[in-house]
Coordinates of C-alpha atoms in Angstrom, one line a residue:
Chain A
X1 CA -23.7 -18.9 28.5
X2 CA -25.1 -19.5 25.1
X3 CA -23.3 -22.4 23.5
X4 CA -21.1 -21.4 20.5
X5 CA -22.2 -22.8 17.3
X6 CA -19.6 -24.3 15.0
X7 CA -19.2 -22.0 12.0
X8 CA -20.2 -23.7 8.7
X9 CA -17.9 -23.7 5.7
X10 CA -18.7 -22.4 2.2
X11 CA -16.7 -22.7 -1.0
X12 CA -16.9 -19.2 -2.5
X13 CA -17.6 -18.7 -6.3
X14 CA -14.7 -19.5 -8.6
X15 CA -13.2 -16.1 -9.5
X16 CA -10.7 -17.3 -12.1
X17 CA -11.1 -18.5 -15.7
X18 CA -10.0 -22.1 -16.0
X19 CA -10.4 -24.5 -18.9
X20 CA -13.6 -26.4 -18.8
X21 CA -12.0 -29.7 -17.8
X22 CA -10.2 -28.1 -14.9
X23 CA -13.4 -26.6 -13.6
X24 CA -15.2 -29.9 -13.7
X25 CA -12.2 -31.7 -12.1
X26 CA -12.1 -29.1 -9.3
X27 CA -15.8 -29.5 -8.5
X28 CA -15.6 -33.3 -8.8
X29 CA -13.1 -33.2 -5.9
X30 CA -15.1 -30.6 -4.1
X31 CA -18.1 -32.9 -3.9
X32 CA -16.2 -34.9 -1.3
X33 CA -15.0 -32.0 0.7
X34 CA -16.4 -31.1 4.1
X35 CA -18.1 -27.9 3.0
X36 CA -21.7 -27.1 3.9
X37 CA -22.3 -24.6 1.1
X38 CA -21.1 -24.2 -2.4
X39 CA -21.4 -20.9 -4.4
X40 CA -21.4 -21.6 -8.1
X41 CA -21.4 -19.5 -11.3
X42 CA -19.4 -16.8 -13.1
X43 CA -19.2 -13.6 -11.1
X44 CA -16.3 -11.7 -12.8
X45 CA -16.7 -11.5 -16.6
X46 CA -19.5 -12.2 -19.0
X47 CA -17.0 -13.3 -21.7
X48 CA -16.0 -16.3 -19.7
X49 CA -18.1 -19.1 -20.9
X50 CA -16.1 -22.3 -20.8
X51 CA -19.1 -23.4 -18.7
X52 CA -22.6 -22.4 -19.9
X53 CA -25.6 -21.9 -17.6
X54 CA -26.7 -25.5 -18.1
X55 CA -23.3 -26.7 -16.9
X56 CA -23.5 -24.7 -13.8
X57 CA -27.0 -25.9 -13.1
X58 CA -25.9 -29.5 -13.6
X59 CA -23.1 -29.0 -11.1
X60 CA -25.6 -27.3 -8.7
X61 CA -27.9 -30.4 -9.0
X62 CA -25.0 -32.7 -8.1
X63 CA -24.0 -30.7 -5.1
X64 CA -27.6 -30.5 -3.9
X65 CA -27.9 -34.3 -4.3
X66 CA -24.7 -34.6 -2.2
X67 CA -26.6 -32.8 0.6
X68 CA -24.9 -29.4 0.3
X69 CA -26.5 -26.0 0.2
X70 CA -26.1 -24.6 -3.3
X71 CA -26.1 -20.9 -4.0
X72 CA -25.8 -19.4 -7.5
X73 CA -23.9 -16.1 -7.6
X74 CA -24.6 -13.2 -9.9
X75 CA -22.1 -10.9 -11.6
X76 CA -20.3 -8.3 -9.6
X77 CA -20.9 -5.7 -12.3
X78 CA -23.7 -5.4 -14.8
X79 CA -22.9 -3.5 -18.0
X80 CA -24.8 -4.9 -21.0
X81 CA -28.1 -6.4 -21.9
X82 CA -26.6 -9.8 -22.0
X83 CA -25.2 -9.4 -18.5
X84 CA -28.7 -8.4 -17.4
X85 CA -30.2 -11.5 -19.1
X86 CA -27.8 -13.8 -17.4
X87 CA -28.4 -12.2 -14.1
X88 CA -32.2 -12.5 -14.6
X89 CA -31.9 -16.2 -15.5
X90 CA -29.9 -16.9 -12.4
X91 CA -32.2 -14.9 -10.2
X92 CA -35.3 -16.6 -11.6
X93 CA -33.8 -20.1 -11.8
X94 CA -36.7 -21.3 -9.5
X95 CA -34.7 -24.0 -7.7
X96 CA -31.5 -22.8 -6.2
X97 CA -30.8 -20.0 -3.7
X98 CA -29.1 -16.9 -5.2
X99 CA -26.3 -14.6 -4.1
X100 CA -27.1 -11.1 -5.2
X101 CA -23.9 -9.1 -6.0
X102 CA -25.7 -6.1 -7.4
X103 CA -28.8 -4.1 -6.3
X104 CA -30.4 -5.0 -9.7
X105 CA -30.3 -8.7 -8.6
X106 CA -31.8 -7.7 -5.2
X107 CA -34.6 -6.0 -7.2
X108 CA -35.3 -9.2 -9.1
X109 CA -35.3 -11.3 -6.0
X110 CA -37.1 -9.0 -3.5
X111 CA -40.2 -10.7 -2.2
X112 CA -39.7 -13.8 -4.4
X113 CA -37.2 -16.0 -2.6
X114 CA -34.8 -15.9 0.3
X115 CA -31.4 -14.8 -1.0
X116 CA -27.8 -14.2 0.1
X117 CA -26.7 -10.5 0.1
X118 CA -23.3 -10.7 -1.5
X119 CA -20.1 -8.9 -0.4
X120 CA -20.4 -6.3 -3.2
X121 CA -23.7 -4.8 -1.9
X122 CA -21.9 -2.6 0.6
X123 CA -23.6 -3.5 3.8
X124 CA -21.7 -1.3 6.3
X125 CA -24.6 -0.6 8.7
X126 CA -27.7 -1.9 10.3
X127 CA -30.0 0.3 8.2
X128 CA -28.8 -1.2 4.9
X129 CA -28.9 -4.7 6.5
X130 CA -32.5 -4.1 7.5
X131 CA -33.4 -3.0 3.9
X132 CA -31.9 -6.3 2.6
X133 CA -33.5 -8.4 5.3
X134 CA -36.9 -6.8 4.5
X135 CA -36.3 -7.6 0.8
X136 CA -35.7 -11.3 1.7
X137 CA -32.0 -11.7 2.4
X138 CA -31.4 -14.6 4.8
X139 CA -27.7 -14.1 5.0
X140 CA -25.2 -11.2 4.4
X141 CA -21.6 -11.5 3.4
X142 CA -19.7 -8.7 5.1
X143 CA -17.7 -6.4 2.8
X144 CA -14.1 -7.4 3.0
X145 CA -13.1 -4.0 4.4
X146 CA -15.3 -4.5 7.5
X147 CA -13.4 -5.3 10.7
X148 CA -14.4 -7.8 13.4
X149 CA -15.7 -4.9 15.6
X150 CA -17.6 -3.4 12.6
X151 CA -19.3 -6.7 12.0
X152 CA -20.1 -7.0 15.7
X153 CA -21.6 -3.5 15.7
X154 CA -23.8 -4.2 12.6
X155 CA -25.0 -7.4 14.2
X156 CA -25.7 -5.7 17.5
X157 CA -27.8 -3.0 15.9
X158 CA -29.5 -5.4 13.4
X159 CA -33.3 -5.3 13.5
X160 CA -33.7 -8.7 11.9
X161 CA -32.3 -12.2 12.5
X162 CA -30.0 -12.8 9.5
X163 CA -26.9 -15.0 9.1
X164 CA -23.4 -13.6 8.8
X165 CA -20.7 -14.8 6.4
X166 CA -17.1 -13.7 6.5
X167 CA -14.4 -14.0 3.8
X168 CA -12.0 -16.3 5.7
X169 CA -9.6 -17.5 3.1
X170 CA -8.3 -16.5 -0.2
X171 CA -7.1 -13.5 -2.4
X172 CA -9.3 -10.6 -1.4
X173 CA -11.5 -9.3 -4.2
X174 CA -10.6 -5.6 -3.9
X175 CA -12.0 -3.8 -7.0
X176 CA -13.9 -4.2 -10.2
X177 CA -13.5 -2.1 -13.3
X178 CA -15.0 -1.4 -16.7
X179 CA -11.5 -2.0 -18.1
X180 CA -10.1 -5.5 -18.5
X181 CA -6.5 -5.3 -17.1
X182 CA -5.6 -8.7 -18.5
X183 CA -6.6 -7.6 -22.0
X184 CA -4.7 -4.4 -21.4
X185 CA -1.6 -6.2 -20.4
X186 CA -1.8 -8.2 -23.7
X187 CA -2.5 -5.0 -25.6
X188 CA -5.8 -6.3 -26.7
X189 CA -9.2 -4.7 -26.7
X190 CA -11.6 -5.9 -24.0
X191 CA -14.1 -7.2 -26.6
X192 CA -11.4 -9.1 -28.4
X193 CA -9.5 -10.4 -25.4
X194 CA -8.7 -13.8 -26.9
X195 CA -9.7 -15.2 -23.5
X196 CA -6.1 -14.7 -22.2
X197 CA -7.3 -15.1 -18.6
X198 CA -7.1 -18.8 -19.4
X199 CA -3.3 -18.5 -19.4
X200 CA -3.1 -17.6 -15.7
X201 CA -5.1 -19.8 -13.4
X202 CA -4.6 -17.5 -10.4
X203 CA -4.5 -14.2 -12.3
X204 CA -1.5 -11.9 -13.2
X205 CA 0.7 -10.9 -10.4
X206 CA 1.4 -7.2 -10.0
X207 CA 4.6 -6.4 -8.2
X208 CA 6.0 -3.1 -7.0
X209 CA 9.1 -1.8 -8.7
X210 CA 10.9 -3.3 -5.6
X211 CA 9.7 -6.7 -6.5
X212 CA 7.1 -7.0 -3.8
X213 CA 4.0 -8.9 -4.7
X214 CA 1.1 -6.5 -4.3
X215 CA -2.0 -7.1 -6.4
X216 CA -3.4 -9.6 -8.8
X217 CA -5.1 -8.7 -12.1
X218 CA -8.0 -11.0 -12.9
X219 CA -9.7 -9.6 -16.0
X220 CA -11.9 -6.7 -14.8
X221 CA -11.3 -7.7 -11.2
X222 CA -8.4 -6.7 -9.0
X223 CA -7.4 -8.9 -6.1
X224 CA -4.9 -8.8 -3.3
X225 CA -1.6 -10.7 -3.9
X226 CA -1.6 -11.8 -0.3
X227 CA -4.0 -14.5 0.8
X228 CA -6.3 -13.4 3.6
X229 CA -6.2 -16.1 6.3
X230 CA -8.5 -15.7 9.2
X231 CA -7.9 -19.2 10.6
X232 CA -5.9 -17.9 13.6
X233 CA -9.0 -15.9 14.5
X234 CA -11.5 -18.8 14.5
X235 CA -12.2 -18.3 18.2
X236 CA -13.0 -14.7 17.6
X237 CA -15.3 -15.6 14.7
X238 CA -17.1 -18.2 16.8
X239 CA -17.6 -15.7 19.6
X240 CA -19.0 -13.1 17.3
X241 CA -21.5 -15.6 16.1
X242 CA -20.2 -15.7 12.5
X243 CA -22.4 -18.4 10.8
X244 CA -20.4 -19.1 7.6
X245 CA -16.8 -18.9 6.6
X246 CA -16.1 -18.3 2.9
X247 CA -13.1 -20.1 1.4
X248 CA -12.3 -18.6 -2.0
X249 CA -11.1 -21.2 -4.6
X250 CA -7.5 -21.2 -5.6
X251 CA -5.9 -23.4 -8.3
X252 CA -4.0 -25.6 -5.9
X253 CA -4.2 -26.7 -2.4
X254 CA -7.9 -26.2 -1.8
X255 CA -8.5 -29.6 -0.6
X256 CA -6.0 -29.0 2.2
X257 CA -7.4 -25.6 3.0
X258 CA -10.9 -27.0 3.4
X259 CA -9.6 -29.9 5.5
X260 CA -7.7 -27.6 7.9
X261 CA -10.7 -25.2 8.3
X262 CA -13.0 -28.1 8.9
X263 CA -10.8 -29.6 11.6
X264 CA -10.3 -26.2 13.1
X265 CA -14.0 -25.5 13.2
X266 CA -14.9 -28.7 15.1
X267 CA -11.9 -28.3 17.4
X268 CA -9.9 -31.3 16.1
X269 CA -7.0 -29.0 15.2
X270 CA -5.5 -26.1 17.2
X271 CA -5.0 -22.7 15.9
X272 CA -1.2 -23.0 15.8
X273 CA -1.1 -26.3 14.0
X274 CA -3.7 -25.0 11.5
X275 CA -1.7 -21.9 10.9
X276 CA 1.4 -24.0 10.1
X277 CA -0.4 -26.2 7.6
X278 CA -2.1 -23.2 5.9
X279 CA 1.2 -21.3 5.6
X280 CA 2.4 -24.1 3.4
X281 CA -0.6 -24.0 1.1
X282 CA -1.0 -20.3 0.8
X283 CA 1.7 -20.0 -1.9
X284 CA 1.9 -16.3 -1.0
X285 CA 2.2 -14.0 1.9
X286 CA -0.9 -14.1 4.2
X287 CA -2.7 -11.1 5.6
X288 CA -5.5 -10.5 8.1
X289 CA -5.4 -6.7 8.6
X290 CA -9.0 -5.9 7.7
X291 CA -10.2 -8.2 10.5
X292 CA -8.4 -5.9 13.0
X293 CA -9.4 -2.6 11.5
X294 CA -6.0 -2.2 9.9
X295 CA -4.8 -1.9 6.3
X296 CA -6.0 -5.1 4.6
X297 CA -2.5 -6.2 3.6
X298 CA -1.3 -6.1 7.2
X299 CA -0.5 -9.3 9.0
X300 CA -1.3 -9.3 12.7
X301 CA -1.1 -13.1 13.4
X302 CA 2.5 -14.0 14.0
X303 CA 4.1 -16.0 11.2
X304 CA 4.1 -19.7 12.3
Chain B
X1 CA -19.4 30.6 -5.8
X2 CA -17.1 30.3 -8.7
X3 CA -19.3 27.6 -10.2
X4 CA -22.6 29.4 -9.6
X5 CA -21.2 32.7 -10.9
X6 CA -20.0 31.0 -14.1
X7 CA -23.2 29.3 -15.0
X8 CA -23.6 25.9 -13.1
X9 CA -27.2 24.8 -12.7
X10 CA -26.5 22.6 -9.7
X11 CA -23.5 22.6 -7.3
X12 CA -22.4 19.8 -5.0
X13 CA -21.4 20.6 -1.5
X14 CA -20.4 18.5 1.5
X15 CA -20.2 18.9 5.2
X16 CA -16.8 19.1 6.8
X17 CA -16.6 15.4 7.9
X18 CA -16.6 11.8 6.7
X19 CA -20.3 12.0 5.5
X20 CA -19.0 13.0 2.1
X21 CA -16.6 11.4 -0.3
X22 CA -14.2 14.4 -0.4
X23 CA -13.2 14.3 3.2
X24 CA -10.0 16.3 3.1
X25 CA -8.7 18.8 5.5
X26 CA -9.5 22.4 4.6
X27 CA -12.3 21.4 2.3
X28 CA -16.0 21.5 2.6
X29 CA -18.5 23.5 4.5
X30 CA -19.5 24.2 8.1
X31 CA -23.1 25.2 8.8
X32 CA -22.7 29.0 8.4
X33 CA -20.7 28.8 5.2
X34 CA -23.2 26.2 3.8
X35 CA -26.1 28.5 4.6
X36 CA -24.3 31.3 2.8
X37 CA -23.6 29.1 -0.2
X38 CA -27.2 28.0 -0.5
X39 CA -28.4 31.6 -0.3
X40 CA -25.9 32.6 -3.0
X41 CA -26.9 29.8 -5.3
X42 CA -30.7 30.3 -4.8
X43 CA -30.4 34.0 -5.5
X44 CA -29.0 33.1 -8.9
X45 CA -31.4 30.3 -9.6
X46 CA -28.9 27.4 -9.0
X47 CA -29.6 24.3 -6.9
X48 CA -27.5 23.1 -4.1
X49 CA -27.0 19.3 -3.8
X50 CA -25.6 18.1 -0.5
X51 CA -23.3 15.1 -0.9
X52 CA -23.8 12.5 1.8
X53 CA -22.2 9.9 -0.4
X54 CA -20.2 7.7 1.9
X55 CA -21.3 4.5 3.6
X56 CA -22.3 5.1 7.3
X57 CA -19.9 3.0 9.3
X58 CA -21.2 0.6 12.0
X59 CA -21.9 2.1 15.4
X60 CA -21.5 5.7 14.2
X61 CA -24.3 6.1 11.8
X62 CA -26.4 8.5 13.8
X63 CA -23.9 11.1 12.5
X64 CA -25.2 10.4 9.0
X65 CA -28.8 10.7 10.2
X66 CA -27.9 14.0 11.7
X67 CA -26.3 15.1 8.4
X68 CA -29.5 14.3 6.5
X69 CA -31.5 16.2 9.1
X70 CA -29.2 19.2 8.7
X71 CA -29.3 19.2 4.9
X72 CA -33.1 19.2 5.1
X73 CA -33.2 22.0 7.6
X74 CA -30.7 24.1 5.6
X75 CA -33.0 23.9 2.6
X76 CA -30.8 21.8 0.3
X77 CA -32.4 21.1 -3.0
X78 CA -31.4 17.5 -2.9
X79 CA -29.1 15.1 -1.1
X80 CA -26.7 12.7 -3.0
X81 CA -26.7 9.4 -1.3
X82 CA -24.9 6.1 -1.9
X83 CA -26.0 4.0 1.1
X84 CA -29.4 2.2 0.8
X85 CA -29.9 2.3 4.6
X86 CA -29.4 6.1 4.6
X87 CA -31.9 6.5 1.7
X88 CA -34.4 4.4 3.8
X89 CA -33.9 6.8 6.7
X90 CA -34.1 10.0 4.6
X91 CA -37.3 8.9 2.8
X92 CA -39.0 8.1 6.1
X93 CA -37.9 11.2 8.0
X94 CA -38.0 13.7 5.2
X95 CA -40.4 12.5 2.6
X96 CA -40.2 15.8 0.7
X97 CA -36.4 15.9 0.5
X98 CA -35.2 15.1 -3.0
X99 CA -32.8 12.1 -3.2
X100 CA -30.2 11.6 -5.9
X101 CA -28.4 8.3 -6.1
X102 CA -24.6 8.9 -5.9
X103 CA -22.2 7.4 -8.3
X104 CA -20.8 5.7 -5.2
X105 CA -24.0 3.7 -5.1
X106 CA -22.7 1.6 -8.1
X107 CA -26.0 1.4 -9.9
X108 CA -25.2 0.5 -13.5
X109 CA -28.5 -0.9 -14.6
X110 CA -32.1 0.2 -14.8
X111 CA -33.3 -2.6 -12.4
X112 CA -31.1 -1.3 -9.6
X113 CA -32.1 2.3 -10.3
X114 CA -35.8 1.5 -10.4
X115 CA -35.4 -0.4 -7.1
X116 CA -34.2 2.8 -5.5
X117 CA -36.9 4.8 -7.1
X118 CA -39.7 2.4 -6.0
X119 CA -38.4 2.1 -2.4
X120 CA -37.2 5.6 -1.8
X121 CA -38.5 7.8 -4.6
X122 CA -35.0 8.5 -5.9
X123 CA -35.3 11.3 -8.5
X124 CA -31.9 11.2 -10.2
X125 CA -29.1 8.7 -10.5
X126 CA -25.5 9.4 -11.4
X127 CA -24.1 6.5 -13.5
X128 CA -20.7 5.1 -12.7
X129 CA -18.1 5.7 -15.4
X130 CA -18.3 2.2 -16.8
X131 CA -20.9 2.2 -19.5
X132 CA -20.6 2.8 -23.2
X133 CA -22.9 5.4 -24.8
X134 CA -25.3 2.7 -26.2
X135 CA -25.5 1.2 -22.7
X136 CA -26.3 4.6 -21.2
X137 CA -29.0 5.1 -23.7
X138 CA -30.6 1.8 -22.8
X139 CA -30.6 2.6 -19.1
X140 CA -32.3 5.9 -19.9
X141 CA -35.0 4.1 -21.9
X142 CA -35.8 1.8 -19.0
X143 CA -36.2 4.2 -16.2
X144 CA -38.2 7.3 -15.2
X145 CA -35.3 8.4 -13.0
X146 CA -33.3 11.3 -14.4
X147 CA -29.8 10.3 -15.5
X148 CA -26.7 12.2 -14.8
X149 CA -23.4 11.2 -16.4
X150 CA -19.8 12.2 -15.8
X151 CA -18.6 14.7 -18.3
X152 CA -15.3 16.0 -17.2
X153 CA -12.7 15.3 -14.5
X154 CA -10.4 12.6 -13.3
X155 CA -11.1 9.2 -14.7
X156 CA -11.8 6.7 -11.9
X157 CA -10.9 3.4 -13.4
X158 CA -12.6 1.2 -10.8
X159 CA -16.3 1.2 -10.4
X160 CA -17.2 3.7 -7.8
X161 CA -18.4 2.1 -4.5
X162 CA -16.7 -1.1 -5.5
X163 CA -13.0 -0.3 -4.8
X164 CA -11.2 -1.2 -1.6
X165 CA -7.6 -0.8 -3.0
X166 CA -7.0 2.2 -0.8
X167 CA -8.0 0.5 2.4
X168 CA -6.0 -2.5 1.5
X169 CA -2.8 -0.4 1.6
X170 CA -3.8 2.3 4.1
X171 CA -6.9 1.2 6.1
X172 CA -9.0 4.0 4.6
X173 CA -11.1 3.9 1.5
X174 CA -13.9 5.9 -0.1
X175 CA -16.5 3.6 1.3
X176 CA -15.1 3.6 4.8
X177 CA -13.6 7.0 5.3
X178 CA -14.8 9.1 2.4
X179 CA -11.4 9.4 0.6
X180 CA -8.9 7.4 -1.5
X181 CA -5.2 7.4 -0.8
X182 CA -5.2 9.6 2.4
X183 CA -2.5 12.2 2.6
X184 CA -1.3 10.9 6.0
X185 CA -0.4 7.5 4.4
X186 CA 1.8 9.1 1.7
X187 CA 5.6 9.4 1.8
X188 CA 7.9 11.0 -0.7
X189 CA 11.6 10.2 -0.8
X190 CA 14.4 11.5 -2.9
X191 CA 17.1 9.1 -3.9
X192 CA 19.7 11.0 -5.9
X193 CA 17.8 12.3 -8.9
X194 CA 14.9 9.9 -8.4
X195 CA 11.8 10.7 -6.5
X196 CA 9.8 7.9 -4.9
X197 CA 6.2 7.9 -3.8
X198 CA 4.8 5.5 -1.3
X199 CA 1.4 4.8 0.0
X200 CA 1.1 2.8 3.2
X201 CA 4.7 1.9 2.7
X202 CA 4.0 0.4 -0.8
X203 CA 6.2 1.9 -3.6
X204 CA 3.6 3.4 -6.0
X205 CA 5.9 5.1 -8.4
X206 CA 9.4 6.3 -9.1
X207 CA 10.0 9.5 -11.1
X208 CA 13.2 10.4 -12.9
X209 CA 14.3 14.1 -13.1
X210 CA 12.1 15.8 -15.6
X211 CA 9.1 13.6 -15.0
X212 CA 6.2 15.4 -13.2
X213 CA 5.3 13.4 -10.2
X214 CA 1.6 12.6 -9.7
X215 CA -0.4 12.1 -6.5
X216 CA 0.3 8.5 -5.4
X217 CA -3.1 6.9 -6.1
X218 CA -2.9 3.1 -6.2
X219 CA -4.6 2.7 -9.6
X220 CA -2.3 5.2 -11.2
X221 CA 1.0 3.7 -10.0
X222 CA 3.6 2.1 -12.1
X223 CA 4.1 -1.6 -11.3
X224 CA 5.7 -4.7 -12.8
X225 CA 3.8 -7.5 -14.4
X226 CA 5.9 -10.4 -15.7
X227 CA 8.9 -8.3 -15.9
X228 CA 7.3 -5.4 -17.7
X229 CA 7.0 -2.1 -15.8
X230 CA 4.1 0.2 -16.9
X231 CA 0.8 1.6 -15.7
X232 CA -1.2 -1.7 -15.4
X233 CA -4.4 0.1 -14.4
X234 CA -4.4 3.6 -15.6
X235 CA -2.3 6.4 -17.0
X236 CA -2.9 9.8 -15.5
X237 CA -5.5 11.0 -17.9
X238 CA -8.7 13.1 -17.6
X239 CA -12.2 12.3 -18.9
X240 CA -13.5 14.9 -21.4
X241 CA -16.7 14.3 -23.2
X242 CA -17.3 17.8 -24.8
X243 CA -17.5 16.2 -28.3
X244 CA -20.2 13.8 -27.1
X245 CA -22.6 16.5 -25.9
X246 CA -25.0 16.4 -28.8
X247 CA -25.4 12.6 -28.4
X248 CA -25.8 12.9 -24.6
X249 CA -28.4 15.5 -25.1
X250 CA -30.3 13.6 -27.8
X251 CA -30.4 10.4 -25.7
X252 CA -32.0 12.4 -22.8
X253 CA -29.2 12.7 -20.3
X254 CA -30.5 15.2 -17.6
X255 CA -27.2 16.5 -16.3
X256 CA -23.5 16.3 -17.0
X257 CA -21.4 16.1 -13.9
X258 CA -18.2 18.0 -13.9
X259 CA -15.6 17.4 -11.2
X260 CA -15.1 20.6 -9.3
X261 CA -14.6 20.0 -5.7
X262 CA -11.1 19.8 -4.2
X263 CA -10.0 22.1 -7.0
X264 CA -8.8 25.7 -7.3
X265 CA -11.2 28.5 -8.1
X266 CA -9.4 29.1 -11.4
X267 CA -10.1 25.5 -12.4
X268 CA -13.8 25.8 -11.4
X269 CA -14.2 29.1 -13.3
X270 CA -12.5 27.9 -16.4
X271 CA -14.3 24.5 -16.6
X272 CA -17.7 25.9 -15.7
X273 CA -17.5 28.7 -18.3
X274 CA -16.4 26.3 -21.1
X275 CA -19.1 23.8 -20.3
X276 CA -21.8 26.4 -19.9
X277 CA -21.0 27.8 -23.4
X278 CA -20.9 24.3 -24.9
X279 CA -24.2 23.2 -23.3
X280 CA -25.9 26.4 -24.4
X281 CA -24.6 26.1 -27.9
X282 CA -25.6 22.5 -28.1
X283 CA -29.1 23.2 -26.8
X284 CA -29.7 26.0 -29.3
X285 CA -28.0 24.5 -32.4
X286 CA -27.5 20.8 -31.9
X287 CA -26.9 20.3 -35.6
X288 CA -24.2 22.9 -35.9
X289 CA -22.5 22.1 -32.6
X290 CA -18.8 21.6 -32.7
X291 CA -16.1 21.8 -30.1
X292 CA -14.2 25.1 -30.3
X293 CA -10.4 24.7 -30.2
X294 CA -10.4 27.4 -27.5
X295 CA -12.5 25.2 -25.2
X296 CA -10.0 22.4 -25.5
X297 CA -7.2 24.7 -24.9
X298 CA -8.8 26.2 -21.8
X299 CA -9.7 22.7 -20.4
X300 CA -6.2 21.3 -21.1
X301 CA -4.7 24.2 -19.2
X302 CA -6.3 22.9 -16.0
X303 CA -6.5 19.1 -16.7
X304 CA -4.3 16.5 -15.0
X305 CA -1.7 15.1 -17.3
X306 CA -3.0 17.2 -20.2
X307 CA -4.2 14.0 -21.8
X308 CA -7.9 13.5 -22.4
X309 CA -10.0 10.5 -23.1
X310 CA -13.6 9.5 -23.7
X311 CA -13.2 6.6 -21.2
X312 CA -15.7 3.8 -21.3
X313 CA -18.1 5.8 -23.5
X314 CA -15.8 4.9 -26.3
X315 CA -16.0 1.1 -26.7
X316 CA -12.6 0.2 -28.1
X317 CA -11.1 1.8 -25.0
X318 CA -8.5 -0.5 -23.4

């Protein structure tokens, strides 16, 4: 039997817009967390610039010095020339690995440097995975919709050796739009949004008219209101050979989330105990439907 | 047929399965009807574009290969593809088959479009409905690939190919199953004079007597944000760019895409006829072009919500 490798942990890109001091404070703490990889940079909105490129690069250098793999992520959606310039600067930074979240970024990286194929590239089959591997992808992040058996099937048919990363914790990034829903809520034009995203460190909660939390508006991005928690399925993920688990930053409790996943990954904590601790941190209902080929909002794991 | 007979240059068709993004019962073509459709179109000088614009799912993607082979064998003028792996297959196996990049492929910039052109010889790209006119013009200036834009139809608020809202609630989305908000996940319930619509059990909207209930698509639902109930994502409106035609023409847009599938033949006839007249008039007299009120009236009679918008083409849009 092939020994199972311990899945590594990655801190995903920060999806929210926080004041500059809060971002630095968050990453100051993260330097000490047991994560192997850190994804840095703005992926959601080009108007968010509490941190400039130089700030992100400085953070990247600090994480690299702390012995962590650093990956700079590109925008999920490219609309303007300035988006393009930013993406080009990230892709051609010359030092740090890049996560491509748009085929335009893949075009810039192809044949130049090994890169991560981000979750927005829509890799649903081995043919697309092969194209990305041939272009230089060393890892792919599965689309959030893909189930465990889907991931297994893509891996089984893959023509190339390539690492697999799974979105294991956090609010699911479900959609991206040309419209800014936060600006719309405040009745502002997108181009004059007054940076209102700063008011809601975990986005704006969208409830049904029955008061059920359903989605979260985060500028041009829409997320799930439930927190996807795949911790109970750690044994599955290890068996499948998932290489990296992505933990998506939230405003509170991330230190505990990372700690629980790290103990779970090395076997120091059981699935039940981990579930109990994470239920306290989630600050929302948890879900794991996608992993089982069900609606993403479904919860298959029993509540602890 | 309604589209071809009323002046469409190109028509989109799909096979009757999940290989295209309008995978609904009773819609689309089997092999015999597709062959007939292609003959009909070709006899009148129109092109048939076969939509294979979903993402082949793991383990079953030979079905998509077979669909590409079938489209080639039937003499399709082009295939519309979203998935990069499928383009790779098509360009290897059928090097003469013309490939169009589907809007579901989410290419919003020239770098992405040129990548598909260099790798697979993609001849035309359909832009997602997220760019302003100036941004569309820039993309056109930076690529040899023909550009097609959306002209008329429902306004998808999320970037095509980057929306999993439907699968979050129902398990099926355009990327995974070729459709959004599947009918089997919908439930209607009357409570006194109020009608409720649900999708995957989630309350999407509540209609009072006198309100006309819309199809319960997630992004067109009424929800509550900080105590305020409204359409947080989108009102039920249609995109209509008739008035932009001279600009689109001047900047070198090759084709205007008009939503026609999953529609009645009256809709297809009306919309095609209006747009044919408008495009012809704009081509002959671009300076004198103006939108005839009769065109607007005709389109409004078949549009959803009777409200029209220029969408993202118009920058102050919110």
